[in-house]
Coordinates of C-alpha atoms in Angstrom, one line a residue:
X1 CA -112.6 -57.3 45.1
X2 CA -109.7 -56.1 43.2
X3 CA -106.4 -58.0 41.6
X4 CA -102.9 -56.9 42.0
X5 CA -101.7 -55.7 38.8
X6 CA -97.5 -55.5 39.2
X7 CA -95.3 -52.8 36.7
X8 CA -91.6 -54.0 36.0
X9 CA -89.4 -51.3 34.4
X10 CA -87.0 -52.2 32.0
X11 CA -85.4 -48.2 31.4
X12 CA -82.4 -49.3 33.0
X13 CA -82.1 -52.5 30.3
X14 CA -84.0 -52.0 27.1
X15 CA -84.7 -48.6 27.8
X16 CA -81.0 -48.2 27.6
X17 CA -81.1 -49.6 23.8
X18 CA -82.5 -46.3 22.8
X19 CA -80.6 -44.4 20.1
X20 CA -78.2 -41.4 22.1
X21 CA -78.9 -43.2 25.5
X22 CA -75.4 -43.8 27.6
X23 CA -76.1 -44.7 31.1
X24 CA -73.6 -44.2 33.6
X25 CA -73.3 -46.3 36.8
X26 CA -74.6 -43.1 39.1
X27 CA -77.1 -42.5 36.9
X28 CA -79.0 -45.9 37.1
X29 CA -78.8 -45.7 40.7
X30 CA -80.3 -42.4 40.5
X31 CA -83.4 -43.7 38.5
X32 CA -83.3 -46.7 39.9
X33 CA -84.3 -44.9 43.7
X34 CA -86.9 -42.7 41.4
X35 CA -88.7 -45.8 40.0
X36 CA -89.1 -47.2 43.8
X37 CA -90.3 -44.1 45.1
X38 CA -92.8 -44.1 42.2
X39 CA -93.9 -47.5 43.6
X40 CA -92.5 -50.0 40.6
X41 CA -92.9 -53.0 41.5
X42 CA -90.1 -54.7 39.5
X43 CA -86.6 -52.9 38.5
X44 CA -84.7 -54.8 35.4
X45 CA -80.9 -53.4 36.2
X46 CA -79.3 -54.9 33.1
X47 CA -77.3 -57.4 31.9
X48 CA -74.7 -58.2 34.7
X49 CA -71.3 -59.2 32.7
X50 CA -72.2 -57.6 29.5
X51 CA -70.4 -54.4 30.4
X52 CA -68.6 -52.8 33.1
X53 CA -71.7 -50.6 34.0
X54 CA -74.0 -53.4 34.5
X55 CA -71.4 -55.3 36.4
X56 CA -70.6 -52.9 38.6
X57 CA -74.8 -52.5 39.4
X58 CA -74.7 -55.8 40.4
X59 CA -71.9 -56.1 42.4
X60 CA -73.3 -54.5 45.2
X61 CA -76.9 -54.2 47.1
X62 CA -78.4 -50.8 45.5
X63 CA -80.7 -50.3 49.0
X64 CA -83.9 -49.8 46.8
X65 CA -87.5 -51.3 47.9
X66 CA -88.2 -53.0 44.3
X67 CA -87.7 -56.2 43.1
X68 CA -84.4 -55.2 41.7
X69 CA -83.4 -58.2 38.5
X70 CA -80.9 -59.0 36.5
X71 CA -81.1 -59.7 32.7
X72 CA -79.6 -62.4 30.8
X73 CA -79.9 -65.4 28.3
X74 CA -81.2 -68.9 29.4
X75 CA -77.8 -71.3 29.4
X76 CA -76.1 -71.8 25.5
X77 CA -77.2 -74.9 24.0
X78 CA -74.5 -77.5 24.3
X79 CA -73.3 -76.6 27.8
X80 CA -74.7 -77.5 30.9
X81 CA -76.2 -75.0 33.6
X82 CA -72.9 -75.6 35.8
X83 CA -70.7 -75.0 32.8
X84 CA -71.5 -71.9 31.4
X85 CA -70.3 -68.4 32.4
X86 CA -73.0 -66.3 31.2
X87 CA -75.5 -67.8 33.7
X88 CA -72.7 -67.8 36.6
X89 CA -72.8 -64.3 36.1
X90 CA -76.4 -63.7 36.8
X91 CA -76.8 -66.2 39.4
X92 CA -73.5 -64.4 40.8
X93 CA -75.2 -61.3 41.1
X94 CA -76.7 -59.0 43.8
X95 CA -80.3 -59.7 42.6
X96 CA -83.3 -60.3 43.8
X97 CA -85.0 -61.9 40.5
X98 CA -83.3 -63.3 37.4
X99 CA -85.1 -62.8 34.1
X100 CA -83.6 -65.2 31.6
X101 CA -84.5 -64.6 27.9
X102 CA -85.6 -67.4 26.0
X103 CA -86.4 -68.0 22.1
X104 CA -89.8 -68.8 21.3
X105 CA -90.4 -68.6 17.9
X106 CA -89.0 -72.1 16.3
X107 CA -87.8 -70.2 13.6
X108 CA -85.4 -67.8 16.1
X109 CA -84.5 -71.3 17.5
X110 CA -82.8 -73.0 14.6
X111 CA -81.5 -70.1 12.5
X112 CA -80.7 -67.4 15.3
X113 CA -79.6 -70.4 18.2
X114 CA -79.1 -73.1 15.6
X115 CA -80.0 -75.7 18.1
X116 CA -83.2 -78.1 18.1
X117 CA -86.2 -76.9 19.5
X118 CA -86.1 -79.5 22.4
X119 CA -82.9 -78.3 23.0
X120 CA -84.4 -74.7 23.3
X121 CA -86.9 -76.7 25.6
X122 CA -84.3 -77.9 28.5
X123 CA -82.1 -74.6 28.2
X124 CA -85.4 -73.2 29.5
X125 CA -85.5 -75.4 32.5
X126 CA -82.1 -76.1 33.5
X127 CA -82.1 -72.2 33.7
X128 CA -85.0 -71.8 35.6
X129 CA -84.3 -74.6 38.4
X130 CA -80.3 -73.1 38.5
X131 CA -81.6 -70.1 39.2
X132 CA -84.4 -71.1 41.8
X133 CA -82.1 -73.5 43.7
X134 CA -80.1 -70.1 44.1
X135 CA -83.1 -68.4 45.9
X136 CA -83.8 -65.9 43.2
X137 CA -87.1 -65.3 42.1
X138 CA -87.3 -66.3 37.8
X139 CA -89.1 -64.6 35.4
X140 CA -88.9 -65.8 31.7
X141 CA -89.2 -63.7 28.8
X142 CA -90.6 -65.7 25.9
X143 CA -88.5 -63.2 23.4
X144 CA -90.9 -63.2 19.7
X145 CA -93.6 -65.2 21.3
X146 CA -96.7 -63.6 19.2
X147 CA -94.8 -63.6 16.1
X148 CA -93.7 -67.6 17.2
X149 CA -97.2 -68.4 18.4
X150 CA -98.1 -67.0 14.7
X151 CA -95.6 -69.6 13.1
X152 CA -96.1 -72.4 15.2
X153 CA -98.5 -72.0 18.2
X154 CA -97.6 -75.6 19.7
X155 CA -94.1 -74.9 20.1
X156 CA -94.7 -71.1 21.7
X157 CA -97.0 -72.6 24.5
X158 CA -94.4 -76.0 24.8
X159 CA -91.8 -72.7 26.0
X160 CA -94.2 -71.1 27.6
X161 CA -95.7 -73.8 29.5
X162 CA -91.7 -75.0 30.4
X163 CA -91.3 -72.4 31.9
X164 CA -94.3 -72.1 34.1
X165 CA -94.1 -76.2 35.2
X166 CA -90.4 -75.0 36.1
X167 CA -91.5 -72.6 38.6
X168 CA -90.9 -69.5 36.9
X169 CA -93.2 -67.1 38.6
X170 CA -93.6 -65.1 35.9
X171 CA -93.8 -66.2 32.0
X172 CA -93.4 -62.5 30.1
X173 CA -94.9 -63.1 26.7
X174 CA -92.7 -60.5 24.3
X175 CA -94.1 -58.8 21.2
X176 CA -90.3 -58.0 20.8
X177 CA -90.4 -56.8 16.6
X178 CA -93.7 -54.4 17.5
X179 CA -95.6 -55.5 15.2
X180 CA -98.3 -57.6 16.4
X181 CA -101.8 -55.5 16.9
X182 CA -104.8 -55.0 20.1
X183 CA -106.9 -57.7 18.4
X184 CA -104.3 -60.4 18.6
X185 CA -102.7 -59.8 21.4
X186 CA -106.4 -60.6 23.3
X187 CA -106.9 -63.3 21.3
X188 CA -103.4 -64.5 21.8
X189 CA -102.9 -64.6 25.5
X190 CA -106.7 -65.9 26.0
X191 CA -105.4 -69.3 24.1
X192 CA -102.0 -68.8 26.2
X193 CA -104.7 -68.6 29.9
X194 CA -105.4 -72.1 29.3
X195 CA -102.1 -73.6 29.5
X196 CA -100.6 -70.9 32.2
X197 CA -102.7 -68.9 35.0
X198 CA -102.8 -65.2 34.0
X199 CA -101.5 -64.2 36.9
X200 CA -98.2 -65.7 36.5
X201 CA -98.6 -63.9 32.5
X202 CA -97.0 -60.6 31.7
X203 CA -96.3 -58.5 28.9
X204 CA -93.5 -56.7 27.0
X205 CA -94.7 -54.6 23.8
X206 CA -92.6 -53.0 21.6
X207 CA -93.6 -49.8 19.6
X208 CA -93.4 -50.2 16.5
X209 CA -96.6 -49.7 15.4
X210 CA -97.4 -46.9 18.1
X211 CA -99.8 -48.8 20.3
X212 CA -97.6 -50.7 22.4
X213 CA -100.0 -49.0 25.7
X214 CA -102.4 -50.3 23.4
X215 CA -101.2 -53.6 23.3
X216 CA -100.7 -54.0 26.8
X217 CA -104.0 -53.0 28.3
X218 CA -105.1 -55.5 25.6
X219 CA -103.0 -58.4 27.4
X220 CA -104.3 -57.2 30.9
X221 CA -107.9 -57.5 29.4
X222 CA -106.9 -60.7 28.2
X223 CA -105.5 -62.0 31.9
X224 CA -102.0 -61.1 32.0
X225 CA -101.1 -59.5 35.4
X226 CA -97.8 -57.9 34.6
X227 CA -97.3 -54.9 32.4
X228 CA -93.1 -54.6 31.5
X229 CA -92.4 -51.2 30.2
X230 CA -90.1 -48.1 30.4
X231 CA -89.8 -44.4 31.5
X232 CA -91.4 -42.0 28.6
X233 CA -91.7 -45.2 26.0
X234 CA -87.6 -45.9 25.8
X235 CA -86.3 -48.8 24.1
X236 CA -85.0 -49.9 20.8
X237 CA -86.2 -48.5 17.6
X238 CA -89.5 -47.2 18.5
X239 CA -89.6 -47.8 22.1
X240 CA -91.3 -49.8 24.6
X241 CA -94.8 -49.5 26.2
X242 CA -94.7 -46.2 28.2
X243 CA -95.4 -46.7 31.6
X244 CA -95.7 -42.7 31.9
X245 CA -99.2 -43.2 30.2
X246 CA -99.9 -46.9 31.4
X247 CA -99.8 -45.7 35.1
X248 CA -102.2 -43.0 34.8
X249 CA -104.7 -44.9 32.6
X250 CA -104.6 -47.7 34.7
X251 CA -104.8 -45.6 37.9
X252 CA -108.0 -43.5 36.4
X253 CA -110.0 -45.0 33.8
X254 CA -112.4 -47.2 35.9
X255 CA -112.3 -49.9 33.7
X256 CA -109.1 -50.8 35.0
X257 CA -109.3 -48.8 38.2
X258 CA -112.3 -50.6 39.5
X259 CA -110.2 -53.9 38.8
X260 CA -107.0 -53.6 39.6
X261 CA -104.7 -51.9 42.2
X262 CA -101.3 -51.2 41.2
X263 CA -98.0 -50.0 43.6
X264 CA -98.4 -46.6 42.9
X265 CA -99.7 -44.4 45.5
X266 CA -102.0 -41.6 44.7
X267 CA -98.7 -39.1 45.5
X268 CA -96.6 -41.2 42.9
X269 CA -99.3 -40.8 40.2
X270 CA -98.9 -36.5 41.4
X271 CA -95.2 -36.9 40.5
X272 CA -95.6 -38.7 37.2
X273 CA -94.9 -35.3 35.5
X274 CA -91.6 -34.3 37.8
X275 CA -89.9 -38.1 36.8
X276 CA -90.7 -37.6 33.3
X277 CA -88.7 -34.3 33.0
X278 CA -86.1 -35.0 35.3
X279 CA -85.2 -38.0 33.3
X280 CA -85.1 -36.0 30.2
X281 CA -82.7 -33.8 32.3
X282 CA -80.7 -36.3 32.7
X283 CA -80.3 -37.4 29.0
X284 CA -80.2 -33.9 28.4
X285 CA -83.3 -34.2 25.9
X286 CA -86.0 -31.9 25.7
X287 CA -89.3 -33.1 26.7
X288 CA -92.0 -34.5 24.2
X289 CA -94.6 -31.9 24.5
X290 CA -97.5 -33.8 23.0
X291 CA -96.8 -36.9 25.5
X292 CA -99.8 -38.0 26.9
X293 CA -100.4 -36.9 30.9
X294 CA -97.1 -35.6 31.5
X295 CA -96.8 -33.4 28.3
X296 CA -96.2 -29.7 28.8
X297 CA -98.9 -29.8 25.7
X298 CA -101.1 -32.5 27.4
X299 CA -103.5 -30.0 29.3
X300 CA -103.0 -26.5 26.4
X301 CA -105.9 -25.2 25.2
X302 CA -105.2 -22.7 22.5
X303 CA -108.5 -22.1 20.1
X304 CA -110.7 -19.2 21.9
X305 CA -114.2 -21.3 22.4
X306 CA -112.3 -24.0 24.5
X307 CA -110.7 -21.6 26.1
X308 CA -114.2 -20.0 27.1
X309 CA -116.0 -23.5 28.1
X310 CA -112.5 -24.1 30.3
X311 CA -113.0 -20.9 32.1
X312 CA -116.4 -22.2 33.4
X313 CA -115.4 -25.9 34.1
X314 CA -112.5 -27.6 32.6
X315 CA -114.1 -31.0 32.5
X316 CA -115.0 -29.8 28.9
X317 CA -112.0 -30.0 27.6
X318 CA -109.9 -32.6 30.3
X319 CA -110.4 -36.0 30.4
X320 CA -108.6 -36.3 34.0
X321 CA -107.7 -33.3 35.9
X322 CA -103.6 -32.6 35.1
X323 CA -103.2 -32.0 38.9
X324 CA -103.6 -35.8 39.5
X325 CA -100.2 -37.0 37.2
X326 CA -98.5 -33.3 38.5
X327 CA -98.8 -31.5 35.3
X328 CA -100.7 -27.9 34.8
X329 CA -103.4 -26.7 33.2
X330 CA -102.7 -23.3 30.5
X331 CA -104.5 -21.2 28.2
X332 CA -102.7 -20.2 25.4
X333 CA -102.7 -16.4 24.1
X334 CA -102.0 -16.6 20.3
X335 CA -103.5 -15.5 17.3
X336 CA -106.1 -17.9 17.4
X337 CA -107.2 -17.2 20.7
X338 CA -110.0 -14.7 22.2
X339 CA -110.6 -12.9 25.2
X340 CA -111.3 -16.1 27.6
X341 CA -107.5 -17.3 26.8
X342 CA -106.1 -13.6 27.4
X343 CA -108.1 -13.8 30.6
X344 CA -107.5 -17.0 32.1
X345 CA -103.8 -16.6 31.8
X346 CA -103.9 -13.1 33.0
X347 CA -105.4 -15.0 35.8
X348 CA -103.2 -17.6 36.2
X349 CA -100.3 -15.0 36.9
X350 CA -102.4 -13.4 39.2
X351 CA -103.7 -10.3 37.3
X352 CA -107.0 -10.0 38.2
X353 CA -109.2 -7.7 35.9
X354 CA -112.5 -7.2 34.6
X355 CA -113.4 -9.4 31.7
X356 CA -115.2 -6.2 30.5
X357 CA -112.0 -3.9 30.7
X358 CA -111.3 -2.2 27.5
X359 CA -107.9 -2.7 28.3
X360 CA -108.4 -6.6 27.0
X361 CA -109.5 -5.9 23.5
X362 CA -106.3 -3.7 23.0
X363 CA -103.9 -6.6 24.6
X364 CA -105.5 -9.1 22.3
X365 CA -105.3 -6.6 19.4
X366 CA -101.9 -6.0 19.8
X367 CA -101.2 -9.8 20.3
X368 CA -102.2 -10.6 16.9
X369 CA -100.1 -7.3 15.1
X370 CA -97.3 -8.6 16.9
X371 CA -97.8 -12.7 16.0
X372 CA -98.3 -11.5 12.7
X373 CA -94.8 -10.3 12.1
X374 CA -93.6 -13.4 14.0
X375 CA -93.8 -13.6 18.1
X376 CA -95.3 -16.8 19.5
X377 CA -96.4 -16.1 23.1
X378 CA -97.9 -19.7 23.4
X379 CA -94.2 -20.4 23.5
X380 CA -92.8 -17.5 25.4
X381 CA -95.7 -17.0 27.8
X382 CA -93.2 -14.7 30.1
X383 CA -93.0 -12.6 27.1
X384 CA -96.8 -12.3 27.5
X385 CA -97.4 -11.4 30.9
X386 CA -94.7 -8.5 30.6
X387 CA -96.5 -7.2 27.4
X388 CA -99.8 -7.2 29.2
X389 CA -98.3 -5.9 32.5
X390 CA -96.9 -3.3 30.5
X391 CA -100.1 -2.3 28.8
X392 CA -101.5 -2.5 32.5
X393 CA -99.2 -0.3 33.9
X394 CA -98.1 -2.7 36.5
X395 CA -93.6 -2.8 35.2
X396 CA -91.5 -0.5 36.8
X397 CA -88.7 1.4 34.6
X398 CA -85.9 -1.2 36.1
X399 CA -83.5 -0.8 33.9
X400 CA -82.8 1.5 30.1
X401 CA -80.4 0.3 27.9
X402 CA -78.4 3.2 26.7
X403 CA -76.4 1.0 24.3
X404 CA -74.6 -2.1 23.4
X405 CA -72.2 -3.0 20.8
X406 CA -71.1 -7.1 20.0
X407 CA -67.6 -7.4 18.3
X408 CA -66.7 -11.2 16.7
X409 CA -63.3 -11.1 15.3
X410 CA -62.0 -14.3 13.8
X411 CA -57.9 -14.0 14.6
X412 CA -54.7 -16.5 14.9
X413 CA -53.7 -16.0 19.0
X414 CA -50.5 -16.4 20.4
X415 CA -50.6 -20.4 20.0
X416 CA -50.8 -20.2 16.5
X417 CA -54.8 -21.3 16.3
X418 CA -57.3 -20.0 14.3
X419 CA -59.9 -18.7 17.3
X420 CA -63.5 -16.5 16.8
X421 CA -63.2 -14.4 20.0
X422 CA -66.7 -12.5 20.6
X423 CA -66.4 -9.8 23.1
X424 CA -69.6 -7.6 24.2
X425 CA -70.2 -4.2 25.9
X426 CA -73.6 -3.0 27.7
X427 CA -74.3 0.6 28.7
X428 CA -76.9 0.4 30.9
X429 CA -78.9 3.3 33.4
X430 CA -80.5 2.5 36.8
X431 CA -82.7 4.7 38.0
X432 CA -80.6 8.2 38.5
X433 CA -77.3 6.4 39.5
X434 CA -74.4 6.7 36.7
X435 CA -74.8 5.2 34.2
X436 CA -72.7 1.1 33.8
X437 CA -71.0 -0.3 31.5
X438 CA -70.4 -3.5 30.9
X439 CA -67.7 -5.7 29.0
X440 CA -67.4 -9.6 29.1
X441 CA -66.4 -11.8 26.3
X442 CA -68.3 -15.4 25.6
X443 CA -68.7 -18.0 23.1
X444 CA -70.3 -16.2 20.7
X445 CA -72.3 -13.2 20.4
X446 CA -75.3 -14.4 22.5
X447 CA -73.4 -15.8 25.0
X448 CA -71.2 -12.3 25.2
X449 CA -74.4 -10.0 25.6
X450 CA -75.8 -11.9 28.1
X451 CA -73.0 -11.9 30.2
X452 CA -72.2 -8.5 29.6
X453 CA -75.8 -7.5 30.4
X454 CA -75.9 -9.3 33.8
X455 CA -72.8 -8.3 35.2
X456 CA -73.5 -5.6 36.7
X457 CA -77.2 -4.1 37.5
X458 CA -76.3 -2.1 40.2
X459 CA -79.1 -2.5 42.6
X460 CA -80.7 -5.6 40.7
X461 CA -77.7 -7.3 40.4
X462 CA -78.6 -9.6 43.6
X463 CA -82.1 -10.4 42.4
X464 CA -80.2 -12.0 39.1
X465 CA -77.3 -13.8 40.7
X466 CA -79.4 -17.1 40.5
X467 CA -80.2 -16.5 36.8
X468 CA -78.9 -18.4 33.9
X469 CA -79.7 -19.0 30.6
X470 CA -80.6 -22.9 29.8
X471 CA -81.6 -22.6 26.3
X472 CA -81.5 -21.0 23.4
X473 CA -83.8 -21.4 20.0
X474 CA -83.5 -19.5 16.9
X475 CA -85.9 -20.3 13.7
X476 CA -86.0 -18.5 10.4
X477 CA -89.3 -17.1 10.0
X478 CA -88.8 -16.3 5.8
X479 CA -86.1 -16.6 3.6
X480 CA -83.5 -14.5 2.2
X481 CA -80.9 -12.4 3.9
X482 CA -83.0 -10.1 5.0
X483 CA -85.2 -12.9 6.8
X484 CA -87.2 -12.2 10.2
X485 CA -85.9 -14.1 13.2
X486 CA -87.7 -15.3 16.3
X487 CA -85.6 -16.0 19.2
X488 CA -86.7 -18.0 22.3
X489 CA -84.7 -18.5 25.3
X490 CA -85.5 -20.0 28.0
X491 CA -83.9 -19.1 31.5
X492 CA -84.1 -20.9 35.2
X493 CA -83.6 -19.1 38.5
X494 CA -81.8 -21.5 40.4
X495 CA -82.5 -20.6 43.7
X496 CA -86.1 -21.9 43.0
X497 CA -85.7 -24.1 39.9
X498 CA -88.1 -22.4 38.3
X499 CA -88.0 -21.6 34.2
X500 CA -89.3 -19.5 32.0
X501 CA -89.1 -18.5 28.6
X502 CA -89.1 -15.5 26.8
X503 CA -89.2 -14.4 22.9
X504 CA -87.7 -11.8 20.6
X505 CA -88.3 -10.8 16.8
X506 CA -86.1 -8.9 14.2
X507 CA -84.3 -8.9 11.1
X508 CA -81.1 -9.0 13.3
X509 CA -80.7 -12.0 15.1
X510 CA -78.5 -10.4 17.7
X511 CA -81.4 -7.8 18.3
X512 CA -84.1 -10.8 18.5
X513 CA -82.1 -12.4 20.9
X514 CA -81.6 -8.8 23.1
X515 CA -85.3 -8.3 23.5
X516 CA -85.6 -12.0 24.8
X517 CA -82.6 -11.8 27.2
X518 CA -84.2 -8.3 28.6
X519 CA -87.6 -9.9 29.2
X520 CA -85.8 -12.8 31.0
X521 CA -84.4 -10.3 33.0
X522 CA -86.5 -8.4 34.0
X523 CA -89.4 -10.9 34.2
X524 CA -86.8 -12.7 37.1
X525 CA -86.9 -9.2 38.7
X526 CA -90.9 -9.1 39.0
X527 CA -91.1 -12.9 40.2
X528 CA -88.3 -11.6 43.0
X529 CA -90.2 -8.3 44.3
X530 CA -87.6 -5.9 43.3
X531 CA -88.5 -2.4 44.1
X532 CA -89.0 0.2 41.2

C-alpha cells in the first residue's frame, strides 16, 4: 500500500526572490497553468497586497486544477485578527489555501518581531482559526524552525504543535538560512512526528549548502508528507529544493517509488525537460546544462569507451532512461572521443554506415586536426553532421559565396548623434542562375551579414524564411591581437521550433562567425529536403 506524497511550488513566491527574476502578471498565469498540467499539487501565488502583481493574481479565479494559495505573515503582534490589514488581504483573496508564515526560532521572535514568545504563540492561532472560519484551507510555515529547534527545541514544537491543535492542515517545517544538513533534518522531524502526525508535516529547504533535494528526501524518510520546492531550484540566494530533480527521483528510485505516489502522471514526468526550458525561455536564461534529468548534459557521453558500452546497452552509463523526464540521449564527437561516439551520432542523424568504413577513421582524424586549432563539435554538433556528410558525399553544392565585404563606420547623422552604422553586402551564386547580391545593414557586423546573406537565395530563399538567429557566442581561444576565435551560433527554424547550433574558427572574428552562419544555413536547407 502506498502513501500520498503532495509537491507545493513556491516559483511563483520565493522562486520569484531569485536575483534577475521579474515576474509579470501573464507570466505567472502562464506557469501557474504549466505547474497544474505537470500535476503539482499545491501552487503558492504570492503575497496578495505586497505588490500590484500579486494583487492583481489574486483578485480573480486563475481556472487552474491546483490548490492555488496565497502567502503572507500570521497577524502583527499587538493587533487583533479583525484589526489588521495584512491578514484582510489574504483572507480577501481568491485563494483556495492560506499559508501564513510564522517565527519559530525564539530568537527571530524577540529581536526580528520584538514581541514575547507567547505572543508569537496566539498570532499563530488567531491566524489559523481567521483563516479557517473563512473556508480556506491553512498551512503554516514554521519560518527558521531547524535552526529554532537547535536554539530552543521546546519553543519550536510549542509553534509547531499551535499550529497543528489549530487545525492547520499542514505544519511546513522551514530550513529557511540552508544551512542545516541530511543527518539532522531526520533526526529533527522524527522528534517533531511525536508531537504532530507526519502527514500533516512538510518541508521547505533552502540551498545553501547544495543539498536542499538532499534535505528533503531526508524529511520524507523522516515522515513528512509534503515536499515545498521550486521550478529548476529558484529562490533566494542559492535557491530552493528543485522539484525538477525531486519529481524524477521520487517517481523512479524504488525506494521512494514503491512508497509513495505523487500527482504527476507518467506523461508529466516525460515533460519535465520541455517545463524546465521553456521557463528558462521565459526569464530569458540559458539552461543549466549539468542540471540533473533535465540537463542538455544530463544523458552526454563524451570519453570513447563509454561511448562504446552505450552503443551496446546504455544502462551502462544511465541511471534512468532520459526518455522518461523528456530529455535525449547524445554521443559526443570531440577530441577525446573514438569511433563508437563518431558512429552513434552519425546514427542518430540517420547516416547509417559501416562501423568498418575507412571513411570513419578519416572523419575522426580530421575531427581532432580541426579541435586542435579550436572547433568544439560537442557544442556545434550541426557543424559535425555537415563535416561528416561532406566527407560522405551526401551535401549538395547549394550555394558558393563569391564574396562579401562588412563596412562599420562610426559617423554623427543628421540628428546630431554619434551612431556606428554597419552595412553588409553578399555576392552569392546558385547553381547556373546569375549571380546575387546582397546588401542589408544591422546592428553590427554579425547582425549585417546575416541579414545580407539570407535575403535573397534565389531558389532557397523559401526553405530559410523560418530561420533566425537566437544566439550568438564568441570566446577567445589565445591571447594577443592575433588570437584564434571560435564562434557558436545557435539558430531555430520556427516553423518547427527546432534549434541547432553551429561553429566557426579564425583569426577574424567576422570570418569565424561566416563559416557558422553558412552551416546554419545550409544545415536548415538539408533538414527541409531542398533539392541540389
Amino acid at each position: 500500500m502506498t502513501e500520498r506524497l503532495y509537491l507545493f511550488d513556491t516559483t511563483l513566491r520565493d522562486g520569484a526572490q531569485t536575483n534577475g527574476v521579474d515576474f509579470t502578471l501573464a507570466d505567472k498565469l502562464v506557469i501557474a497553468r504549466m505547474l497544474a498540467e505537470l500535476g503539482i499539487d499545491y501552487i503558492e501565488g504570492g503575497y496578495p497586497g505586497a505588490n500590484p502583481t500579486d494583487t492583481e493574481l489574486f483578485a480573480q479565479d486563475r481556472g487552474v486544477k491546483a490548490t492555488f494559495t496565497a502567502f503572507g505573515m500570521t497577524r502583527r503582534p499587538g493587533r487583533s485578527a479583525s484589526n489588521d490589514p495584512g491578514l484582510a488581504m489574504l483572507l480577501d483573496a481568491h485563494a483556495d489555501a492560506i499559508c501564513f508564515v510564522a517565527k519559530s526560532w525564539d530568537y527571530h521572535v524577540r529581536v526580528a518581531l520584538e514581541t514575547t514568545l507567547e505572543e508569537n504563540l496566539a498570532s499563530i492561532r488567531d491566524s489559523v482559526q481567521a483563516a479557517l472560519g473563512r473556508g480556506r484551507e491553512v498551512l503554516v510555515d514554521c519560518e527558521h524552525f531547524f535552526d529554532g529547534y537547535k536554539a530552543n527545541p521546546d519553543y519550536a514544537l510549542a509553534c509547531a504543535e499551535t499550529a497543528f491543535k489549530e487545525g492547520a492542515r499542514w505544519v511546513v517545517l522551514c530550513d529557511t538560512n540552508g544551512g542545516t544538513l541530511p543527518h539532522e533534518i531526520e533526526r529533527i522531524v522524527g522528534e517533531v512526528t511525536k508531537k504532530v502526525p507526519g502527514e500533516r508535516l512538510g518541508i521547505h529547504a533552502h540551498n545553501d549548502t547544495e543539498q536542499a533535494v538532499a534535505n528533503s528526501l531526508a524529511a520524507v524518510r523522516a515522515g513528512v508528507r509534503q515536499i515545498q520546492g521550486t521550478l529548476n531550484g529558484l529562490g533566494e540566494r542559492c535557491g530552493n529544493a528543485n522539484l525538477m530533480s525531486l519529481i524524477p527521483t521520487l517517481k523512479l528510485k524504488r525506494e521512494y517509488s514503491d512508497r509513495f505516489d505523487v500527482g504527476v502522471s507518467d506523461a508529466g514526468l516525460a515533460s519535465l525537460t520541455r517545463v524546465s526550458r521553456r521557463l528558462d525561455e521565459m526569464l530569458n536564461r540559458a539552461p543549466d546544462r549539468h542540471a540533473p534529468y533535465v540537463g542538455p548534459s544530463a544523458f552526454v557521453t563524451k570519453a570513447g569507451i563509454h561511448a562504446s558500452a552505450i552503443l551496446k546497452d546504455p544502462a551502462t552509463y544511465e541511471h534512468v532512461r532520459p526518455e522518461t523526464v523528456g530529455n535525449r540521449r547524445d554521443v559526443l564527437v570531440s577530441d577525446q572521443g573514438g569511433r563508437s561516439n563518431v558512429l552513434a551520432e552519425l546514427a542518430r542523424v540517420g547516416l547509417v554506415i559501416d562501423k568498418d568504413d575507412p571513411r570513419i577513421g578519416s572523419l575522426l582524424d580530421v575531427v581532432k586536426e580541426r579541435e586542435a586549432i579550436g572547433y568544439a563539435y560537442e557544442s556545434a554538433p550541426a557543424s559535425f553532421e555537415l563535416l561528416a556528410r561532406r566527407m560522405l558525399g551526401t551535401v549538395p553544392d547549394y550555394v558558393e559565396v563569391l564574396k562579401f565585404d562588412v563596412n562599420v563606420e562610426h559617423r554623427i547623422n543628421a540628428l546630431g548623434k554619434r551612431v556606428t552604422a554597419t552595412v553588409a553586402v553578399v555576392k552569392v551564386k546558385v547553381g547556373d542562375d546569375e549571380p546575387l547580391i546582397s546588401a542589408a545593414e544591422g546592428i553590427g557586423p554579425v547582425h549585417a551579414l546575416d541579414l545580407a546573406l539570407r535575403k535573397d537565395l534565389g531558389r532557397y530563399q523559401d526553405y530559410i524564411r523560418s530561420l533566425s538567429l537566437t544566439d550568438y557566442r564568441v570566446r577567445i581561444l589565445n591571447g594577443g591581437t592575433e588570437a584564434v576565435t571560435r564562434v557558436l551560433i545557435e539558430s531555430t527554424d520556427a516553423d518547427t521550433g527546432d534549434t541547432w547550433t553551429t561553429v566557426g574558427v579564425s583569426p577574424n572574428i567576422i570570418d569565424a562567425s561566416f563559416q557558422a552562419l553558412m552551416d546554419s544555413i545550409v544545415y536548415k536547407l538539408i533538414r527541409s529536403g531542398a533539392p541540389g
